[in-house]
Amino acid sequence: MLFLVLGKGKTGSLVAEVARERGHSVRVYDVTENPHAAALIAPNLAGVDAVIDFTTPEAALENMRAVLALGGRIVVGTTGWYAQVDEMKALAGKRGGGLLYGTNFSIGVQKLFRLTAALAELEGYEFSIEETHHTSKLDAPSGTALTLKQIIQSVRPEAEVPVLAHRVGDANGEHIVRAASEHDELELRHDAHSRRGFALGAVRGAEWLAGKSGAWEFRDIFEQL
């Protein structure tokens, strides 16, 4: 397959590396090569099985609009743009494009989401979330932490779920979900040792998305990979 990776940051570069290791051809654009999605035109997307975006929220929206308008497929690991998710889904449907998005493409984090839903079923507990990421991460709390909060509140709409966000050095990503009662405390924790798990999930997602039309959230399809 041929993948086009948008973003030459640490995660984007690792996505390109993992894709090549899995036998795919890869092209990479950084922001100077693709300002305001200017490079995402039909000739440049010809033969591309999927675009993989790890840029910024503003750039990701421009990139999605350009790719989906041409009926292309795009995997979006960038967060912070979800107020426009319905618009992007509608565009994918209208133009026959494919969109796969998620707050976290780590398979381990996907299991954390499932475990958090089960934890939230406990009666008599108060829930909280703590997350730590590198100092260059733009959004705080992280999209993953906000997803964890949403999962808890989908089970317990009345629950107040405080989220404590830390930005420290080059931290790869840690998320802790706590459930505390007067009798005991439970804790779920995911600590990423590197960004490789995120990159591998994104590439596997792009492999899955190739040839498909529609819009999906990664947590709904990861078990199909």
PDB file of C-alpha atoms in Angstrom:
ATOM      1  CA  MET A   1       0.000   0.000   0.000  1.00  0.00           C
ATOM      2  CA  LEU A   2       0.967   3.639  -0.384  1.00  0.00           C
ATOM      3  CA  PHE A   3       0.469   5.879   2.636  1.00  0.00           C
ATOM      4  CA  LEU A   4       0.903   9.641   2.852  1.00  0.00           C
ATOM      5  CA  VAL A   5       1.899  10.781   6.343  1.00  0.00           C
ATOM      6  CA  LEU A   6       1.189  14.386   7.310  1.00  0.00           C
ATOM      7  CA  GLY A   7       3.511  15.634  10.025  1.00  0.00           C
ATOM      8  CA  LYS A   8       7.230  15.105  10.586  1.00  0.00           C
ATOM      9  CA  GLY A   9       7.105  15.406  14.365  1.00  0.00           C
ATOM     10  CA  LYS A  10       8.095  12.545  16.640  1.00  0.00           C
ATOM     11  CA  THR A  11       4.879  10.575  16.203  1.00  0.00           C
ATOM     12  CA  GLY A  12       4.502  11.281  12.485  1.00  0.00           C
ATOM     13  CA  SER A  13       8.087  10.232  11.809  1.00  0.00           C
ATOM     14  CA  LEU A  14       7.572   7.042  13.777  1.00  0.00           C
ATOM     15  CA  VAL A  15       4.356   6.297  11.845  1.00  0.00           C
ATOM     16  CA  ALA A  16       6.327   6.532   8.597  1.00  0.00           C
ATOM     17  CA  GLU A  17       9.031   4.246  10.011  1.00  0.00           C
ATOM     18  CA  VAL A  18       6.523   1.626  11.183  1.00  0.00           C
ATOM     19  CA  ALA A  19       4.657   1.727   7.866  1.00  0.00           C
ATOM     20  CA  ARG A  20       7.876   1.060   5.956  1.00  0.00           C
ATOM     21  CA  GLU A  21       8.732  -1.794   8.323  1.00  0.00           C
ATOM     22  CA  ARG A  22       5.349  -3.335   7.474  1.00  0.00           C
ATOM     23  CA  GLY A  23       6.191  -3.284   3.782  1.00  0.00           C
ATOM     24  CA  HIS A  24       4.320  -0.153   2.700  1.00  0.00           C
ATOM     25  CA  SER A  25       5.473   2.688   0.496  1.00  0.00           C
ATOM     26  CA  VAL A  26       5.409   6.012   2.334  1.00  0.00           C
ATOM     27  CA  ARG A  27       5.482   9.692   1.441  1.00  0.00           C
ATOM     28  CA  VAL A  28       5.722  12.359   4.151  1.00  0.00           C
ATOM     29  CA  TYR A  29       4.772  16.044   4.066  1.00  0.00           C
ATOM     30  CA  ASP A  30       5.607  18.525   6.785  1.00  0.00           C
ATOM     31  CA  VAL A  31       3.797  21.815   7.299  1.00  0.00           C
ATOM     32  CA  THR A  32       6.104  23.679   4.891  1.00  0.00           C
ATOM     33  CA  GLU A  33       5.289  21.191   2.117  1.00  0.00           C
ATOM     34  CA  ASN A  34       1.551  21.222   2.818  1.00  0.00           C
ATOM     35  CA  PRO A  35       0.522  24.705   4.030  1.00  0.00           C
ATOM     36  CA  HIS A  36      -3.241  24.909   4.541  1.00  0.00           C
ATOM     37  CA  ALA A  37      -3.641  21.508   2.805  1.00  0.00           C
ATOM     38  CA  ALA A  38      -2.365  23.021  -0.467  1.00  0.00           C
ATOM     39  CA  ALA A  39      -0.550  19.813  -1.442  1.00  0.00           C
ATOM     40  CA  LEU A  40      -3.621  17.612  -0.992  1.00  0.00           C
ATOM     41  CA  ILE A  41      -4.821  17.788  -4.576  1.00  0.00           C
ATOM     42  CA  ALA A  42      -5.934  15.004  -6.885  1.00  0.00           C
ATOM     43  CA  PRO A  43      -2.572  14.450  -8.653  1.00  0.00           C
ATOM     44  CA  ASN A  44      -0.736  14.106  -5.334  1.00  0.00           C
ATOM     45  CA  LEU A  45      -3.348  11.734  -3.878  1.00  0.00           C
ATOM     46  CA  ALA A  46      -3.511   9.506  -6.940  1.00  0.00           C
ATOM     47  CA  GLY A  47      -2.633   5.962  -5.861  1.00  0.00           C
ATOM     48  CA  VAL A  48      -2.563   6.855  -2.146  1.00  0.00           C
ATOM     49  CA  ASP A  49      -4.420   4.190  -0.147  1.00  0.00           C
ATOM     50  CA  ALA A  50      -4.698   6.332   2.981  1.00  0.00           C
ATOM     51  CA  VAL A  51      -3.461   9.589   4.452  1.00  0.00           C
ATOM     52  CA  ILE A  52      -2.332   9.527   8.104  1.00  0.00           C
ATOM     53  CA  ASP A  53      -2.513  12.836   9.982  1.00  0.00           C
ATOM     54  CA  PHE A  54      -0.482  13.721  13.075  1.00  0.00           C
ATOM     55  CA  THR A  55      -0.378  17.514  12.806  1.00  0.00           C
ATOM     56  CA  THR A  56      -2.335  20.165  14.741  1.00  0.00           C
ATOM     57  CA  PRO A  57      -6.100  20.575  15.226  1.00  0.00           C
ATOM     58  CA  GLU A  58      -6.317  23.451  12.742  1.00  0.00           C
ATOM     59  CA  ALA A  59      -4.197  21.711  10.113  1.00  0.00           C
ATOM     60  CA  ALA A  60      -6.012  18.402  10.610  1.00  0.00           C
ATOM     61  CA  LEU A  61      -9.360  20.020   9.778  1.00  0.00           C
ATOM     62  CA  GLU A  62      -7.960  21.523   6.582  1.00  0.00           C
ATOM     63  CA  ASN A  63      -6.372  18.207   5.680  1.00  0.00           C
ATOM     64  CA  MET A  64      -9.570  16.243   6.309  1.00  0.00           C
ATOM     65  CA  ARG A  65     -11.645  18.624   4.219  1.00  0.00           C
ATOM     66  CA  ALA A  66      -9.201  18.353   1.318  1.00  0.00           C
ATOM     67  CA  VAL A  67      -8.821  14.557   1.417  1.00  0.00           C
ATOM     68  CA  LEU A  68     -12.487  13.736   2.012  1.00  0.00           C
ATOM     69  CA  ALA A  69     -13.677  16.185  -0.648  1.00  0.00           C
ATOM     70  CA  LEU A  70     -11.714  14.093  -3.163  1.00  0.00           C
ATOM     71  CA  GLY A  71     -13.173  10.838  -1.826  1.00  0.00           C
ATOM     72  CA  GLY A  72      -9.885   9.836  -0.184  1.00  0.00           C
ATOM     73  CA  ARG A  73      -9.211   7.939   3.046  1.00  0.00           C
ATOM     74  CA  ILE A  74      -7.667   9.597   6.082  1.00  0.00           C
ATOM     75  CA  VAL A  75      -6.640   8.368   9.527  1.00  0.00           C
ATOM     76  CA  VAL A  76      -6.521  11.204  12.063  1.00  0.00           C
ATOM     77  CA  GLY A  77      -4.494  10.789  15.231  1.00  0.00           C
ATOM     78  CA  THR A  78      -4.584  14.526  15.909  1.00  0.00           C
ATOM     79  CA  THR A  79      -7.019  15.583  18.648  1.00  0.00           C
ATOM     80  CA  GLY A  80      -8.639  18.883  19.583  1.00  0.00           C
ATOM     81  CA  TRP A  81     -10.950  19.185  16.552  1.00  0.00           C
ATOM     82  CA  TYR A  82     -13.942  17.113  17.687  1.00  0.00           C
ATOM     83  CA  ALA A  83     -16.396  20.018  17.691  1.00  0.00           C
ATOM     84  CA  GLN A  84     -16.362  19.517  13.902  1.00  0.00           C
ATOM     85  CA  VAL A  85     -16.621  15.717  13.906  1.00  0.00           C
ATOM     86  CA  ASP A  86     -20.191  15.699  12.565  1.00  0.00           C
ATOM     87  CA  GLU A  87     -19.128  17.959   9.693  1.00  0.00           C
ATOM     88  CA  MET A  88     -16.283  15.598   8.802  1.00  0.00           C
ATOM     89  CA  LYS A  89     -18.524  12.529   8.979  1.00  0.00           C
ATOM     90  CA  ALA A  90     -21.048  14.216   6.696  1.00  0.00           C
ATOM     91  CA  LEU A  91     -18.335  15.127   4.198  1.00  0.00           C
ATOM     92  CA  ALA A  92     -17.046  11.548   4.154  1.00  0.00           C
ATOM     93  CA  GLY A  93     -20.569  10.304   3.502  1.00  0.00           C
ATOM     94  CA  LYS A  94     -21.280  12.873   0.791  1.00  0.00           C
ATOM     95  CA  ARG A  95     -18.074  12.288  -1.164  1.00  0.00           C
ATOM     96  CA  GLY A  96     -17.593   8.555  -0.534  1.00  0.00           C
ATOM     97  CA  GLY A  97     -14.424   9.115   1.469  1.00  0.00           C
ATOM     98  CA  GLY A  98     -13.169   7.222   4.485  1.00  0.00           C
ATOM     99  CA  LEU A  99     -12.412   8.675   7.926  1.00  0.00           C
ATOM    100  CA  LEU A 100     -10.930   6.873  10.916  1.00  0.00           C
ATOM    101  CA  TYR A 101     -10.249   8.999  13.977  1.00  0.00           C
ATOM    102  CA  GLY A 102      -9.453   8.450  17.632  1.00  0.00           C
ATOM    103  CA  THR A 103      -8.065  10.088  20.707  1.00  0.00           C
ATOM    104  CA  ASN A 104      -5.538   7.272  21.039  1.00  0.00           C
ATOM    105  CA  PHE A 105      -4.432   4.577  18.580  1.00  0.00           C
ATOM    106  CA  SER A 106      -2.705   2.392  21.183  1.00  0.00           C
ATOM    107  CA  ILE A 107      -4.335  -1.040  21.480  1.00  0.00           C
ATOM    108  CA  GLY A 108      -3.461  -1.016  25.183  1.00  0.00           C
ATOM    109  CA  VAL A 109      -5.345   2.246  25.678  1.00  0.00           C
ATOM    110  CA  GLN A 110      -8.334   0.775  23.851  1.00  0.00           C
ATOM    111  CA  LYS A 111      -8.388  -1.983  26.460  1.00  0.00           C
ATOM    112  CA  LEU A 112      -8.133   0.716  29.147  1.00  0.00           C
ATOM    113  CA  PHE A 113     -11.303   2.284  27.704  1.00  0.00           C
ATOM    114  CA  ARG A 114     -13.132  -1.045  28.013  1.00  0.00           C
ATOM    115  CA  LEU A 115     -11.906  -1.614  31.565  1.00  0.00           C
ATOM    116  CA  THR A 116     -12.902   1.926  32.548  1.00  0.00           C
ATOM    117  CA  ALA A 117     -16.466   1.290  31.374  1.00  0.00           C
ATOM    118  CA  ALA A 118     -16.584  -1.777  33.629  1.00  0.00           C
ATOM    119  CA  LEU A 119     -15.058   0.130  36.552  1.00  0.00           C
ATOM    120  CA  ALA A 120     -17.675   2.857  36.222  1.00  0.00           C
ATOM    121  CA  GLU A 121     -20.395   0.335  37.014  1.00  0.00           C
ATOM    122  CA  LEU A 122     -19.268   0.217  40.651  1.00  0.00           C
ATOM    123  CA  GLU A 123     -21.731   1.704  43.124  1.00  0.00           C
ATOM    124  CA  GLY A 124     -20.605   4.084  45.852  1.00  0.00           C
ATOM    125  CA  TYR A 125     -17.357   5.263  44.269  1.00  0.00           C
ATOM    126  CA  GLU A 126     -16.013   8.628  43.193  1.00  0.00           C
ATOM    127  CA  PHE A 127     -13.959   8.733  40.001  1.00  0.00           C
ATOM    128  CA  SER A 128     -10.984  10.826  38.924  1.00  0.00           C
ATOM    129  CA  ILE A 129      -8.433  10.856  36.106  1.00  0.00           C
ATOM    130  CA  GLU A 130      -4.794  11.909  36.036  1.00  0.00           C
ATOM    131  CA  GLU A 131      -2.672  12.189  32.898  1.00  0.00           C
ATOM    132  CA  THR A 132       0.928  13.142  32.074  1.00  0.00           C
ATOM    133  CA  HIS A 133       2.352  14.039  28.653  1.00  0.00           C
ATOM    134  CA  HIS A 134       5.349  15.816  27.133  1.00  0.00           C
ATOM    135  CA  THR A 135       5.567  19.578  27.331  1.00  0.00           C
ATOM    136  CA  SER A 136       5.023  20.079  23.591  1.00  0.00           C
ATOM    137  CA  LYS A 137       1.577  18.471  23.641  1.00  0.00           C
ATOM    138  CA  LEU A 138      -0.851  21.230  22.697  1.00  0.00           C
ATOM    139  CA  ASP A 139      -4.102  20.083  24.338  1.00  0.00           C
ATOM    140  CA  ALA A 140      -4.666  19.654  28.072  1.00  0.00           C
ATOM    141  CA  PRO A 141      -6.387  17.579  29.281  1.00  0.00           C
ATOM    142  CA  SER A 142      -5.481  15.052  26.622  1.00  0.00           C
ATOM    143  CA  GLY A 143      -8.071  13.686  24.256  1.00  0.00           C
ATOM    144  CA  THR A 144      -7.566  10.289  25.872  1.00  0.00           C
ATOM    145  CA  ALA A 145      -8.329  11.679  29.321  1.00  0.00           C
ATOM    146  CA  LEU A 146     -11.466  13.357  28.001  1.00  0.00           C
ATOM    147  CA  THR A 147     -12.533  10.064  26.410  1.00  0.00           C
ATOM    148  CA  LEU A 148     -12.049   8.301  29.733  1.00  0.00           C
ATOM    149  CA  LYS A 149     -14.189  10.952  31.420  1.00  0.00           C
ATOM    150  CA  GLN A 150     -16.890  10.568  28.765  1.00  0.00           C
ATOM    151  CA  ILE A 151     -16.876   6.783  29.234  1.00  0.00           C
ATOM    152  CA  ILE A 152     -17.394   7.118  32.989  1.00  0.00           C
ATOM    153  CA  GLN A 153     -20.139   9.695  32.590  1.00  0.00           C
ATOM    154  CA  SER A 154     -21.913   7.602  29.956  1.00  0.00           C
ATOM    155  CA  VAL A 155     -22.341   4.977  32.692  1.00  0.00           C
ATOM    156  CA  ARG A 156     -22.802   7.477  35.536  1.00  0.00           C
ATOM    157  CA  PRO A 157     -24.193  10.751  34.135  1.00  0.00           C
ATOM    158  CA  GLU A 158     -24.322  12.271  37.593  1.00  0.00           C
ATOM    159  CA  ALA A 159     -20.626  11.680  38.321  1.00  0.00           C
ATOM    160  CA  GLU A 160     -18.213  14.562  38.721  1.00  0.00           C
ATOM    161  CA  VAL A 161     -14.947  13.369  37.199  1.00  0.00           C
ATOM    162  CA  PRO A 162     -12.039  15.762  37.829  1.00  0.00           C
ATOM    163  CA  VAL A 163      -9.114  15.505  35.410  1.00  0.00           C
ATOM    164  CA  LEU A 164      -5.604  16.481  36.494  1.00  0.00           C
ATOM    165  CA  ALA A 165      -3.202  17.136  33.595  1.00  0.00           C
ATOM    166  CA  HIS A 166       0.599  17.330  33.825  1.00  0.00           C
ATOM    167  CA  ARG A 167       3.089  18.359  31.131  1.00  0.00           C
ATOM    168  CA  VAL A 168       6.551  17.046  31.969  1.00  0.00           C
ATOM    169  CA  GLY A 169       9.683  16.771  29.827  1.00  0.00           C
ATOM    170  CA  ASP A 170       9.389  14.200  27.043  1.00  0.00           C
ATOM    171  CA  ALA A 171       6.823  11.946  28.746  1.00  0.00           C
ATOM    172  CA  ASN A 172       5.244   9.527  26.253  1.00  0.00           C
ATOM    173  CA  GLY A 173       1.871   9.411  27.965  1.00  0.00           C
ATOM    174  CA  GLU A 174       0.449   8.096  31.224  1.00  0.00           C
ATOM    175  CA  HIS A 175      -3.233   7.821  32.153  1.00  0.00           C
ATOM    176  CA  ILE A 176      -4.605   6.793  35.532  1.00  0.00           C
ATOM    177  CA  VAL A 177      -8.268   6.189  36.346  1.00  0.00           C
ATOM    178  CA  ARG A 178      -9.136   6.022  40.035  1.00  0.00           C
ATOM    179  CA  ALA A 179     -12.311   4.857  41.766  1.00  0.00           C
ATOM    180  CA  ALA A 180     -12.361   5.652  45.496  1.00  0.00           C
ATOM    181  CA  SER A 181     -14.866   4.855  48.228  1.00  0.00           C
ATOM    182  CA  GLU A 182     -14.708   5.152  52.002  1.00  0.00           C
ATOM    183  CA  HIS A 183     -13.662   1.497  52.097  1.00  0.00           C
ATOM    184  CA  ASP A 184     -11.092   1.121  49.306  1.00  0.00           C
ATOM    185  CA  GLU A 185      -9.619   2.463  46.106  1.00  0.00           C
ATOM    186  CA  LEU A 186      -9.105   0.915  42.685  1.00  0.00           C
ATOM    187  CA  GLU A 187      -6.735   2.169  40.001  1.00  0.00           C
ATOM    188  CA  LEU A 188      -6.364   1.492  36.294  1.00  0.00           C
ATOM    189  CA  ARG A 189      -3.143   2.705  34.698  1.00  0.00           C
ATOM    190  CA  HIS A 190      -1.657   2.802  31.234  1.00  0.00           C
ATOM    191  CA  ASP A 191       1.923   4.012  30.896  1.00  0.00           C
ATOM    192  CA  ALA A 192       3.326   4.239  27.368  1.00  0.00           C
ATOM    193  CA  HIS A 193       7.004   3.278  27.231  1.00  0.00           C
ATOM    194  CA  SER A 194       7.316   4.867  23.791  1.00  0.00           C
ATOM    195  CA  ARG A 195       5.164   6.304  21.008  1.00  0.00           C
ATOM    196  CA  ARG A 196       5.564   3.130  18.979  1.00  0.00           C
ATOM    197  CA  GLY A 197       2.272   1.645  20.176  1.00  0.00           C
ATOM    198  CA  PHE A 198       0.398   4.731  18.931  1.00  0.00           C
ATOM    199  CA  ALA A 199       2.218   4.616  15.582  1.00  0.00           C
ATOM    200  CA  LEU A 200       1.558   0.905  15.073  1.00  0.00           C
ATOM    201  CA  GLY A 201      -2.149   1.337  15.812  1.00  0.00           C
ATOM    202  CA  ALA A 202      -2.393   4.208  13.324  1.00  0.00           C
ATOM    203  CA  VAL A 203      -0.709   2.180  10.574  1.00  0.00           C
ATOM    204  CA  ARG A 204      -2.889  -0.844  11.246  1.00  0.00           C
ATOM    205  CA  GLY A 205      -5.881   1.489  11.164  1.00  0.00           C
ATOM    206  CA  ALA A 206      -4.787   2.805   7.758  1.00  0.00           C
ATOM    207  CA  GLU A 207      -4.444  -0.763   6.487  1.00  0.00           C
ATOM    208  CA  TRP A 208      -8.003  -1.450   7.673  1.00  0.00           C
ATOM    209  CA  LEU A 209      -9.434   1.775   6.217  1.00  0.00           C
ATOM    210  CA  ALA A 210      -8.014   1.341   2.705  1.00  0.00           C
ATOM    211  CA  GLY A 211     -10.838   0.825   0.237  1.00  0.00           C
ATOM    212  CA  LYS A 212     -13.608   1.618   2.720  1.00  0.00           C
ATOM    213  CA  SER A 213     -16.120   4.476   2.661  1.00  0.00           C
ATOM    214  CA  GLY A 214     -17.652   5.900   5.840  1.00  0.00           C
ATOM    215  CA  ALA A 215     -16.544   7.238   9.204  1.00  0.00           C
ATOM    216  CA  TRP A 216     -15.454   5.303  12.270  1.00  0.00           C
ATOM    217  CA  GLU A 217     -13.930   5.936  15.674  1.00  0.00           C
ATOM    218  CA  PHE A 218     -10.902   3.754  16.370  1.00  0.00           C
ATOM    219  CA  ARG A 219     -12.284   2.360  19.625  1.00  0.00           C
ATOM    220  CA  ASP A 220     -15.240   0.903  17.715  1.00  0.00           C
ATOM    221  CA  ILE A 221     -13.137  -1.048  15.210  1.00  0.00           C
ATOM    222  CA  PHE A 222      -9.786  -1.850  16.858  1.00  0.00           C
ATOM    223  CA  GLU A 223     -10.761  -5.450  17.541  1.00  0.00           C
ATOM    224  CA  GLN A 224     -11.137  -5.975  13.768  1.00  0.00           C
ATOM    225  CA  LEU A 225      -7.461  -5.252  13.144  1.00  0.00           C
TER     226      LEU A 225
END
